[in-house]
Amino acid sequence: MGPGASRSARARRSSGPGRRARLAGATVSHSKRREHRGKKLTQQLQSTSAGADIVDVLGKLHQGTIELFRHDPWLAFDLLGVERPVAGTPTPRQGEVEREDPEDPDKVIVRYPDLVLVHEVEVPKRGIVIGVEAQGAYQRIKRWRFPYYQAVLADSYELQTWMVFVSYCRRMSAAIRDWKVGPPPRIDGLLLDVDTVPRLSLEEMMRWPTAGVLVGALHGHAGDSEAAQNGVRACMGLPEKRRHSYIGTILAALSERERAAIEQELNMEEKHEIWQIEKNSGTYLRGCRHGLETGRQEGRQEGRQEGRRVTLVELIFALLDVRGVACEADSEARLRACEDIAVLERWADRAREVTDVSALFEDA
């Protein structure tokens, strides 16, 4: 066999079924590594309290942030004063760019942004693709994934492709700015964070609720309770389902202390609205995380009950603390020992008004 034949044989080996099988195996192995890193990141995020520099963006805050762009696809462009590149309204296409797991057809491997929005006109071919990513923690791996996301979407749709980054983490925001001007591949996209998104008045928020929620969440997370409070008020006139979802997104961006603080500035109707949202979900307080862990060990139902109980206890302490009501050791022990959810709910309602902790227990 001559040199030409040898080269031909090598070419066949490098491009035949064997190589495809090896590449497939490498892809699966790479997918498993990505999945393992993803699980570790999820655990890190879920172990961090709301309002810190790392937010549980895989929970309500993440879902709520992405929901805003589903409802208002041009939100980033309009907030930053960037001219809309095309006419029309992009719509969600996430399912089109997810891929089946080769090991399990019932699973999908997501190697794309949190949300993909597309507006496409076939003849002549024109439109836009917008990828949206919500970031609550610094992740260096995104240095390489962001350009990948953009390239894959551009290749898939053959349209101009924009990336939108919503960052609740100052370190991540700084990194994105550095990656925009550093060595290639460079990050190219619109950054929405507390420094780039302007504060809006209550009137502006009421006219533009999606912007009001994002402003309230971003600035509220950075400690601006007035922005968060106005965001909540701007949602009060919305239909119930959307109102609860939008207010829940703002609350999820705040610490317990900040949530309790803004409630002091709300009227009774607004306080009741927030109280109903808090009672129906433990995702905003560390009691939820405690309950989830308990649920794994003792059963889901018991875990949910324990999560609700701890949530209520911590809410009472936060309300008393922000209002300057002292809680002596015996009262604290009594609160922590209570296992009756109805009683805790009653005490939590009273914690918003009492001036002495003993008044919580008056009818006990």
PDB file of N, CA and C in Angstrom, residues 27-124:
ATOM      1  N   THR A  27     -19.046  13.768  23.442  1.00  0.00           N
ATOM      2  CA  THR A  27     -20.106  14.732  23.714  1.00  0.00           C
ATOM      3  C   THR A  27     -20.895  14.347  24.945  1.00  0.00           C
ATOM      4  N   VAL A  28     -21.219  13.046  25.060  1.00  0.00           N
ATOM      5  CA  VAL A  28     -21.957  12.578  26.226  1.00  0.00           C
ATOM      6  C   VAL A  28     -21.149  12.801  27.495  1.00  0.00           C
ATOM      7  N   SER A  29     -19.828  12.460  27.430  1.00  0.00           N
ATOM      8  CA  SER A  29     -18.985  12.645  28.601  1.00  0.00           C
ATOM      9  C   SER A  29     -18.927  14.112  28.980  1.00  0.00           C
ATOM     10  N   HIS A  30     -18.788  14.984  27.961  1.00  0.00           N
ATOM     11  CA  HIS A  30     -18.746  16.416  28.234  1.00  0.00           C
ATOM     12  C   HIS A  30     -20.059  16.875  28.851  1.00  0.00           C
ATOM     13  N   SER A  31     -21.162  16.304  28.350  1.00  0.00           N
ATOM     14  CA  SER A  31     -22.479  16.670  28.894  1.00  0.00           C
ATOM     15  C   SER A  31     -22.581  16.292  30.357  1.00  0.00           C
ATOM     16  N   LYS A  32     -22.060  15.120  30.713  1.00  0.00           N
ATOM     17  CA  LYS A  32     -22.114  14.680  32.110  1.00  0.00           C
ATOM     18  C   LYS A  32     -21.318  15.613  33.001  1.00  0.00           C
ATOM     19  N   ARG A  33     -20.147  16.070  32.498  1.00  0.00           N
ATOM     20  CA  ARG A  33     -19.342  16.994  33.283  1.00  0.00           C
ATOM     21  C   ARG A  33     -20.074  18.315  33.489  1.00  0.00           C
ATOM     22  N   ARG A  34     -20.723  18.775  32.415  1.00  0.00           N
ATOM     23  CA  ARG A  34     -21.493  20.018  32.513  1.00  0.00           C
ATOM     24  C   ARG A  34     -22.624  19.862  33.516  1.00  0.00           C
ATOM     25  N   GLU A  35     -23.296  18.694  33.458  1.00  0.00           N
ATOM     26  CA  GLU A  35     -24.410  18.453  34.371  1.00  0.00           C
ATOM     27  C   GLU A  35     -23.920  18.444  35.808  1.00  0.00           C
ATOM     28  N   HIS A  36     -22.743  17.831  36.048  1.00  0.00           N
ATOM     29  CA  HIS A  36     -22.185  17.774  37.395  1.00  0.00           C
ATOM     30  C   HIS A  36     -21.864  19.184  37.892  1.00  0.00           C
ATOM     31  N   ARG A  37     -21.248  20.013  37.016  1.00  0.00           N
ATOM     32  CA  ARG A  37     -20.949  21.381  37.406  1.00  0.00           C
ATOM     33  C   ARG A  37     -22.224  22.154  37.677  1.00  0.00           C
ATOM     34  N   GLY A  38     -23.255  21.878  36.867  1.00  0.00           N
ATOM     35  CA  GLY A  38     -24.538  22.553  37.067  1.00  0.00           C
ATOM     36  C   GLY A  38     -25.149  22.216  38.406  1.00  0.00           C
ATOM     37  N   LYS A  39     -25.065  20.941  38.813  1.00  0.00           N
ATOM     38  CA  LYS A  39     -25.611  20.544  40.105  1.00  0.00           C
ATOM     39  C   LYS A  39     -24.855  21.230  41.237  1.00  0.00           C
ATOM     40  N   LYS A  40     -23.530  21.327  41.108  1.00  0.00           N
ATOM     41  CA  LYS A  40     -22.742  21.975  42.146  1.00  0.00           C
ATOM     42  C   LYS A  40     -23.121  23.448  42.252  1.00  0.00           C
ATOM     43  N   LEU A  41     -23.304  24.100  41.085  1.00  0.00           N
ATOM     44  CA  LEU A  41     -23.689  25.503  41.096  1.00  0.00           C
ATOM     45  C   LEU A  41     -25.051  25.678  41.747  1.00  0.00           C
ATOM     46  N   THR A  42     -25.988  24.785  41.424  1.00  0.00           N
ATOM     47  CA  THR A  42     -27.325  24.871  42.016  1.00  0.00           C
ATOM     48  C   THR A  42     -27.244  24.772  43.528  1.00  0.00           C
ATOM     49  N   GLN A  43     -26.426  23.834  44.021  1.00  0.00           N
ATOM     50  CA  GLN A  43     -26.282  23.671  45.459  1.00  0.00           C
ATOM     51  C   GLN A  43     -25.694  24.927  46.093  1.00  0.00           C
ATOM     52  N   GLN A  44     -24.696  25.545  45.422  1.00  0.00           N
ATOM     53  CA  GLN A  44     -24.088  26.756  45.962  1.00  0.00           C
ATOM     54  C   GLN A  44     -25.096  27.891  46.012  1.00  0.00           C
ATOM     55  N   LEU A  45     -25.868  28.043  44.931  1.00  0.00           N
ATOM     56  CA  LEU A  45     -26.842  29.120  44.882  1.00  0.00           C
ATOM     57  C   LEU A  45     -27.925  28.935  45.921  1.00  0.00           C
ATOM     58  N   GLN A  46     -28.401  27.693  46.095  1.00  0.00           N
ATOM     59  CA  GLN A  46     -29.498  27.449  47.009  1.00  0.00           C
ATOM     60  C   GLN A  46     -29.074  27.544  48.464  1.00  0.00           C
ATOM     61  N   SER A  47     -27.787  27.529  48.725  1.00  0.00           N
ATOM     62  CA  SER A  47     -27.322  27.630  50.103  1.00  0.00           C
ATOM     63  C   SER A  47     -27.069  29.070  50.521  1.00  0.00           C
ATOM     64  N   THR A  48     -27.343  30.024  49.625  1.00  0.00           N
ATOM     65  CA  THR A  48     -27.054  31.420  49.900  1.00  0.00           C
ATOM     66  C   THR A  48     -28.334  32.176  50.153  1.00  0.00           C
ATOM     67  N   SER A  49     -28.362  33.043  51.168  1.00  0.00           N
ATOM     68  CA  SER A  49     -29.578  33.779  51.512  1.00  0.00           C
ATOM     69  C   SER A  49     -29.879  34.836  50.477  1.00  0.00           C
ATOM     70  N   ALA A  50     -31.175  35.123  50.294  1.00  0.00           N
ATOM     71  CA  ALA A  50     -31.601  36.156  49.363  1.00  0.00           C
ATOM     72  C   ALA A  50     -31.053  37.494  49.810  1.00  0.00           C
ATOM     73  N   GLY A  51     -30.719  38.337  48.789  1.00  0.00           N
ATOM     74  CA  GLY A  51     -30.208  39.661  49.091  1.00  0.00           C
ATOM     75  C   GLY A  51     -28.698  39.707  49.171  1.00  0.00           C
ATOM     76  N   ALA A  52     -28.022  38.565  49.214  1.00  0.00           N
ATOM     77  CA  ALA A  52     -26.567  38.571  49.208  1.00  0.00           C
ATOM     78  C   ALA A  52     -26.094  38.784  47.779  1.00  0.00           C
ATOM     79  N   ASP A  53     -24.769  38.786  47.560  1.00  0.00           N
ATOM     80  CA  ASP A  53     -24.257  39.035  46.219  1.00  0.00           C
ATOM     81  C   ASP A  53     -24.579  37.894  45.280  1.00  0.00           C
ATOM     82  N   ILE A  54     -24.833  36.705  45.839  1.00  0.00           N
ATOM     83  CA  ILE A  54     -25.271  35.576  45.026  1.00  0.00           C
ATOM     84  C   ILE A  54     -26.735  35.341  45.320  1.00  0.00           C
ATOM     85  N   VAL A  55     -27.555  35.324  44.293  1.00  0.00           N
ATOM     86  CA  VAL A  55     -28.989  35.158  44.446  1.00  0.00           C
ATOM     87  C   VAL A  55     -29.380  33.806  43.893  1.00  0.00           C
ATOM     88  N   ASP A  56     -30.432  33.232  44.462  1.00  0.00           N
ATOM     89  CA  ASP A  56     -30.938  31.977  43.925  1.00  0.00           C
ATOM     90  C   ASP A  56     -31.669  32.268  42.630  1.00  0.00           C
ATOM     91  N   VAL A  57     -30.911  32.478  41.542  1.00  0.00           N
ATOM     92  CA  VAL A  57     -31.531  32.812  40.271  1.00  0.00           C
ATOM     93  C   VAL A  57     -32.145  31.613  39.592  1.00  0.00           C
ATOM     94  N   LEU A  58     -31.970  30.430  40.188  1.00  0.00           N
ATOM     95  CA  LEU A  58     -32.641  29.257  39.645  1.00  0.00           C
ATOM     96  C   LEU A  58     -34.040  29.134  40.220  1.00  0.00           C
ATOM     97  N   GLY A  59     -34.432  30.033  41.141  1.00  0.00           N
ATOM     98  CA  GLY A  59     -35.738  29.975  41.768  1.00  0.00           C
ATOM     99  C   GLY A  59     -36.647  31.063  41.237  1.00  0.00           C
ATOM    100  N   LYS A  60     -37.445  31.628  42.129  1.00  0.00           N
ATOM    101  CA  LYS A  60     -38.454  32.592  41.724  1.00  0.00           C
ATOM    102  C   LYS A  60     -37.853  33.817  41.050  1.00  0.00           C
ATOM    103  N   LEU A  61     -36.735  34.325  41.548  1.00  0.00           N
ATOM    104  CA  LEU A  61     -36.139  35.518  40.953  1.00  0.00           C
ATOM    105  C   LEU A  61     -35.743  35.256  39.509  1.00  0.00           C
ATOM    106  N   HIS A  62     -35.143  34.099  39.280  1.00  0.00           N
ATOM    107  CA  HIS A  62     -34.747  33.739  37.918  1.00  0.00           C
ATOM    108  C   HIS A  62     -35.962  33.610  37.013  1.00  0.00           C
ATOM    109  N   GLN A  63     -36.937  32.838  37.450  1.00  0.00           N
ATOM    110  CA  GLN A  63     -38.130  32.624  36.636  1.00  0.00           C
ATOM    111  C   GLN A  63     -38.861  33.936  36.383  1.00  0.00           C
ATOM    112  N   GLY A  64     -38.972  34.750  37.440  1.00  0.00           N
ATOM    113  CA  GLY A  64     -39.682  36.014  37.294  1.00  0.00           C
ATOM    114  C   GLY A  64     -38.970  36.977  36.370  1.00  0.00           C
ATOM    115  N   THR A  65     -37.642  37.014  36.440  1.00  0.00           N
ATOM    116  CA  THR A  65     -36.878  37.884  35.551  1.00  0.00           C
ATOM    117  C   THR A  65     -37.078  37.476  34.095  1.00  0.00           C
ATOM    118  N   ILE A  66     -36.982  36.187  33.829  1.00  0.00           N
ATOM    119  CA  ILE A  66     -37.166  35.701  32.460  1.00  0.00           C
ATOM    120  C   ILE A  66     -38.591  35.958  31.984  1.00  0.00           C
ATOM    121  N   GLU A  67     -39.550  35.834  32.890  1.00  0.00           N
ATOM    122  CA  GLU A  67     -40.953  36.075  32.534  1.00  0.00           C
ATOM    123  C   GLU A  67     -41.154  37.490  32.005  1.00  0.00           C
ATOM    124  N   LEU A  68     -40.437  38.447  32.551  1.00  0.00           N
ATOM    125  CA  LEU A  68     -40.572  39.834  32.105  1.00  0.00           C
ATOM    126  C   LEU A  68     -40.261  39.968  30.621  1.00  0.00           C
ATOM    127  N   PHE A  69     -39.270  39.220  30.156  1.00  0.00           N
ATOM    128  CA  PHE A  69     -38.878  39.308  28.744  1.00  0.00           C
ATOM    129  C   PHE A  69     -39.823  38.507  27.854  1.00  0.00           C
ATOM    130  N   ARG A  70     -40.461  37.517  28.397  1.00  0.00           N
ATOM    131  CA  ARG A  70     -41.514  36.831  27.644  1.00  0.00           C
ATOM    132  C   ARG A  70     -42.680  37.794  27.382  1.00  0.00           C
ATOM    133  N   HIS A  71     -42.998  38.581  28.397  1.00  0.00           N
ATOM    134  CA  HIS A  71     -44.110  39.517  28.274  1.00  0.00           C
ATOM    135  C   HIS A  71     -43.716  40.781  27.509  1.00  0.00           C
ATOM    136  N   ASP A  72     -42.438  41.142  27.555  1.00  0.00           N
ATOM    137  CA  ASP A  72     -41.969  42.398  26.954  1.00  0.00           C
ATOM    138  C   ASP A  72     -40.620  42.140  26.280  1.00  0.00           C
ATOM    139  N   PRO A  73     -40.624  41.555  25.075  1.00  0.00           N
ATOM    140  CA  PRO A  73     -39.372  41.126  24.433  1.00  0.00           C
ATOM    141  C   PRO A  73     -38.378  42.264  24.165  1.00  0.00           C
ATOM    142  N   TRP A  74     -38.876  43.490  24.001  1.00  0.00           N
ATOM    143  CA  TRP A  74     -37.982  44.612  23.707  1.00  0.00           C
ATOM    144  C   TRP A  74     -37.567  45.352  24.979  1.00  0.00           C
ATOM    145  N   LEU A  75     -37.791  44.778  26.131  1.00  0.00           N
ATOM    146  CA  LEU A  75     -37.552  45.450  27.399  1.00  0.00           C
ATOM    147  C   LEU A  75     -36.125  45.995  27.511  1.00  0.00           C
ATOM    148  N   ALA A  76     -35.127  45.193  27.179  1.00  0.00           N
ATOM    149  CA  ALA A  76     -33.736  45.624  27.319  1.00  0.00           C
ATOM    150  C   ALA A  76     -33.433  46.803  26.399  1.00  0.00           C
ATOM    151  N   PHE A  77     -33.876  46.728  25.157  1.00  0.00           N
ATOM    152  CA  PHE A  77     -33.609  47.795  24.195  1.00  0.00           C
ATOM    153  C   PHE A  77     -34.252  49.103  24.651  1.00  0.00           C
ATOM    154  N   ASP A  78     -35.511  49.025  25.061  1.00  0.00           N
ATOM    155  CA  ASP A  78     -36.238  50.235  25.438  1.00  0.00           C
ATOM    156  C   ASP A  78     -35.691  50.850  26.731  1.00  0.00           C
ATOM    157  N   LEU A  79     -35.316  50.014  27.709  1.00  0.00           N
ATOM    158  CA  LEU A  79     -34.775  50.541  28.965  1.00  0.00           C
ATOM    159  C   LEU A  79     -33.436  51.245  28.762  1.00  0.00           C
ATOM    160  N   LEU A  80     -32.609  50.689  27.877  1.00  0.00           N
ATOM    161  CA  LEU A  80     -31.274  51.250  27.656  1.00  0.00           C
ATOM    162  C   LEU A  80     -31.257  52.305  26.560  1.00  0.00           C
ATOM    163  N   GLY A  81     -32.404  52.558  25.938  1.00  0.00           N
ATOM    164  CA  GLY A  81     -32.464  53.565  24.886  1.00  0.00           C
ATOM    165  C   GLY A  81     -31.808  53.118  23.596  1.00  0.00           C
ATOM    166  N   VAL A  82     -31.762  51.820  23.352  1.00  0.00           N
ATOM    167  CA  VAL A  82     -31.198  51.272  22.115  1.00  0.00           C
ATOM    168  C   VAL A  82     -32.327  51.115  21.099  1.00  0.00           C
ATOM    169  N   GLU A  83     -32.121  51.626  19.910  1.00  0.00           N
ATOM    170  CA  GLU A  83     -33.149  51.546  18.877  1.00  0.00           C
ATOM    171  C   GLU A  83     -33.451  50.092  18.535  1.00  0.00           C
ATOM    172  N   ARG A  84     -34.723  49.769  18.405  1.00  0.00           N
ATOM    173  CA  ARG A  84     -35.099  48.416  18.007  1.00  0.00           C
ATOM    174  C   ARG A  84     -34.594  48.143  16.589  1.00  0.00           C
ATOM    175  N   PRO A  85     -33.819  47.075  16.405  1.00  0.00           N
ATOM    176  CA  PRO A  85     -33.204  46.845  15.090  1.00  0.00           C
ATOM    177  C   PRO A  85     -34.202  46.484  13.992  1.00  0.00           C
ATOM    178  N   VAL A  86     -35.333  45.888  14.358  1.00  0.00           N
ATOM    179  CA  VAL A  86     -36.312  45.468  13.361  1.00  0.00           C
ATOM    180  C   VAL A  86     -37.706  45.788  13.890  1.00  0.00           C
ATOM    181  N   ALA A  87     -38.661  45.812  12.977  1.00  0.00           N
ATOM    182  CA  ALA A  87     -40.060  45.938  13.370  1.00  0.00           C
ATOM    183  C   ALA A  87     -40.606  44.546  13.677  1.00  0.00           C
ATOM    184  N   GLY A  88     -41.616  44.472  14.523  1.00  0.00           N
ATOM    185  CA  GLY A  88     -42.181  43.176  14.872  1.00  0.00           C
ATOM    186  C   GLY A  88     -41.917  42.826  16.321  1.00  0.00           C
ATOM    187  N   THR A  89     -42.514  41.737  16.771  1.00  0.00           N
ATOM    188  CA  THR A  89     -42.405  41.301  18.161  1.00  0.00           C
ATOM    189  C   THR A  89     -41.784  39.915  18.247  1.00  0.00           C
ATOM    190  N   PRO A  90     -40.577  39.801  18.792  1.00  0.00           N
ATOM    191  CA  PRO A  90     -39.972  38.470  18.963  1.00  0.00           C
ATOM    192  C   PRO A  90     -40.808  37.609  19.916  1.00  0.00           C
ATOM    193  N   THR A  91     -40.845  36.315  19.648  1.00  0.00           N
ATOM    194  CA  THR A  91     -41.599  35.379  20.479  1.00  0.00           C
ATOM    195  C   THR A  91     -40.678  34.273  20.983  1.00  0.00           C
ATOM    196  N   PRO A  92     -41.017  33.636  22.118  1.00  0.00           N
ATOM    197  CA  PRO A  92     -40.156  32.584  22.679  1.00  0.00           C
ATOM    198  C   PRO A  92     -40.025  31.394  21.744  1.00  0.00           C
ATOM    199  N   ARG A  93     -38.797  30.906  21.614  1.00  0.00           N
ATOM    200  CA  ARG A  93     -38.522  29.721  20.794  1.00  0.00           C
ATOM    201  C   ARG A  93     -37.606  28.753  21.521  1.00  0.00           C
ATOM    202  N   GLN A  94     -37.641  28.754  22.853  1.00  0.00           N
ATOM    203  CA  GLN A  94     -36.669  27.974  23.615  1.00  0.00           C
ATOM    204  C   GLN A  94     -36.631  26.513  23.197  1.00  0.00           C
ATOM    205  N   GLY A  95     -37.800  25.908  23.013  1.00  0.00           N
ATOM    206  CA  GLY A  95     -37.829  24.481  22.691  1.00  0.00           C
ATOM    207  C   GLY A  95     -37.129  24.126  21.404  1.00  0.00           C
ATOM    208  N   GLU A  96     -37.038  25.086  20.475  1.00  0.00           N
ATOM    209  CA  GLU A  96     -36.439  24.795  19.180  1.00  0.00           C
ATOM    210  C   GLU A  96     -34.931  24.622  19.243  1.00  0.00           C
ATOM    211  N   VAL A  97     -34.291  25.155  20.290  1.00  0.00           N
ATOM    212  CA  VAL A  97     -32.842  25.080  20.344  1.00  0.00           C
ATOM    213  C   VAL A  97     -32.339  24.214  21.487  1.00  0.00           C
ATOM    214  N   GLU A  98     -33.239  23.477  22.124  1.00  0.00           N
ATOM    215  CA  GLU A  98     -32.817  22.488  23.105  1.00  0.00           C
ATOM    216  C   GLU A  98     -32.595  21.160  22.391  1.00  0.00           C
ATOM    217  N   ARG A  99     -31.757  20.310  22.951  1.00  0.00           N
ATOM    218  CA  ARG A  99     -31.405  19.048  22.314  1.00  0.00           C
ATOM    219  C   ARG A  99     -31.703  17.877  23.246  1.00  0.00           C
ATOM    220  N   GLU A 100     -32.104  16.757  22.675  1.00  0.00           N
ATOM    221  CA  GLU A 100     -32.354  15.572  23.478  1.00  0.00           C
ATOM    222  C   GLU A 100     -31.050  15.008  24.018  1.00  0.00           C
ATOM    223  N   ASP A 101     -31.135  14.473  25.222  1.00  0.00           N
ATOM    224  CA  ASP A 101     -30.004  13.781  25.820  1.00  0.00           C
ATOM    225  C   ASP A 101     -29.856  12.444  25.099  1.00  0.00           C
ATOM    226  N   PRO A 102     -28.689  12.162  24.490  1.00  0.00           N
ATOM    227  CA  PRO A 102     -28.530  10.908  23.758  1.00  0.00           C
ATOM    228  C   PRO A 102     -28.691   9.670  24.631  1.00  0.00           C
ATOM    229  N   GLU A 103     -28.514   9.812  25.959  1.00  0.00           N
ATOM    230  CA  GLU A 103     -28.662   8.673  26.856  1.00  0.00           C
ATOM    231  C   GLU A 103     -30.086   8.499  27.350  1.00  0.00           C
ATOM    232  N   ASP A 104     -30.875   9.574  27.300  1.00  0.00           N
ATOM    233  CA  ASP A 104     -32.237   9.507  27.810  1.00  0.00           C
ATOM    234  C   ASP A 104     -33.125  10.426  26.976  1.00  0.00           C
ATOM    235  N   PRO A 105     -33.928   9.869  26.062  1.00  0.00           N
ATOM    236  CA  PRO A 105     -34.765  10.686  25.182  1.00  0.00           C
ATOM    237  C   PRO A 105     -35.779  11.546  25.923  1.00  0.00           C
ATOM    238  N   ASP A 106     -36.063  11.217  27.197  1.00  0.00           N
ATOM    239  CA  ASP A 106     -37.033  11.997  27.958  1.00  0.00           C
ATOM    240  C   ASP A 106     -36.423  13.269  28.531  1.00  0.00           C
ATOM    241  N   LYS A 107     -35.121  13.429  28.394  1.00  0.00           N
ATOM    242  CA  LYS A 107     -34.447  14.607  28.932  1.00  0.00           C
ATOM    243  C   LYS A 107     -33.937  15.483  27.788  1.00  0.00           C
ATOM    244  N   VAL A 108     -33.796  16.765  28.086  1.00  0.00           N
ATOM    245  CA  VAL A 108     -33.190  17.664  27.117  1.00  0.00           C
ATOM    246  C   VAL A 108     -31.938  18.267  27.722  1.00  0.00           C
ATOM    247  N   ILE A 109     -30.942  18.500  26.869  1.00  0.00           N
ATOM    248  CA  ILE A 109     -29.710  19.151  27.279  1.00  0.00           C
ATOM    249  C   ILE A 109     -29.813  20.607  26.847  1.00  0.00           C
ATOM    250  N   VAL A 110     -29.741  21.502  27.797  1.00  0.00           N
ATOM    251  CA  VAL A 110     -29.856  22.917  27.495  1.00  0.00           C
ATOM    252  C   VAL A 110     -28.461  23.518  27.423  1.00  0.00           C
ATOM    253  N   ARG A 111     -28.064  23.926  26.245  1.00  0.00           N
ATOM    254  CA  ARG A 111     -26.769  24.575  26.062  1.00  0.00           C
ATOM    255  C   ARG A 111     -26.987  25.958  25.458  1.00  0.00           C
ATOM    256  N   TYR A 112     -28.030  26.569  25.857  1.00  0.00           N
ATOM    257  CA  TYR A 112     -28.431  27.839  25.281  1.00  0.00           C
ATOM    258  C   TYR A 112     -28.851  28.782  26.387  1.00  0.00           C
ATOM    259  N   PRO A 113     -29.104  30.040  26.054  1.00  0.00           N
ATOM    260  CA  PRO A 113     -29.504  30.998  27.099  1.00  0.00           C
ATOM    261  C   PRO A 113     -30.802  30.591  27.785  1.00  0.00           C
ATOM    262  N   ASP A 114     -31.098  31.289  28.883  1.00  0.00           N
ATOM    263  CA  ASP A 114     -32.313  30.989  29.634  1.00  0.00           C
ATOM    264  C   ASP A 114     -33.562  31.193  28.791  1.00  0.00           C
ATOM    265  N   LEU A 115     -33.507  32.129  27.869  1.00  0.00           N
ATOM    266  CA  LEU A 115     -34.655  32.411  27.011  1.00  0.00           C
ATOM    267  C   LEU A 115     -34.151  32.790  25.631  1.00  0.00           C
ATOM    268  N   VAL A 116     -34.824  32.280  24.607  1.00  0.00           N
ATOM    269  CA  VAL A 116     -34.521  32.635  23.221  1.00  0.00           C
ATOM    270  C   VAL A 116     -35.777  33.228  22.609  1.00  0.00           C
ATOM    271  N   LEU A 117     -35.649  34.459  22.107  1.00  0.00           N
ATOM    272  CA  LEU A 117     -36.757  35.151  21.463  1.00  0.00           C
ATOM    273  C   LEU A 117     -36.412  35.365  19.995  1.00  0.00           C
ATOM    274  N   VAL A 118     -37.366  35.095  19.108  1.00  0.00           N
ATOM    275  CA  VAL A 118     -37.094  35.175  17.676  1.00  0.00           C
ATOM    276  C   VAL A 118     -38.236  35.885  16.959  1.00  0.00           C
ATOM    277  N   HIS A 119     -37.867  36.803  16.070  1.00  0.00           N
ATOM    278  CA  HIS A 119     -38.818  37.356  15.097  1.00  0.00           C
ATOM    279  C   HIS A 119     -38.223  37.099  13.724  1.00  0.00           C
ATOM    280  N   GLU A 120     -38.972  36.446  12.865  1.00  0.00           N
ATOM    281  CA  GLU A 120     -38.418  35.974  11.597  1.00  0.00           C
ATOM    282  C   GLU A 120     -39.421  36.192  10.473  1.00  0.00           C
ATOM    283  N   VAL A 121     -38.937  36.755   9.402  1.00  0.00           N
ATOM    284  CA  VAL A 121     -39.713  36.896   8.173  1.00  0.00           C
ATOM    285  C   VAL A 121     -38.971  36.136   7.083  1.00  0.00           C
ATOM    286  N   GLU A 122     -39.660  35.235   6.425  1.00  0.00           N
ATOM    287  CA  GLU A 122     -38.982  34.329   5.485  1.00  0.00           C
ATOM    288  C   GLU A 122     -38.599  35.007   4.173  1.00  0.00           C
ATOM    289  N   VAL A 123     -39.488  35.807   3.587  1.00  0.00           N
ATOM    290  CA  VAL A 123     -39.220  36.376   2.260  1.00  0.00           C
ATOM    291  C   VAL A 123     -39.431  37.889   2.309  1.00  0.00           C
ATOM    292  N   PRO A 124     -38.381  38.680   2.131  1.00  0.00           N
ATOM    293  CA  PRO A 124     -36.987  38.228   2.151  1.00  0.00           C
ATOM    294  C   PRO A 124     -36.578  37.884   3.576  1.00  0.00           C
TER     295      PRO A 124
END
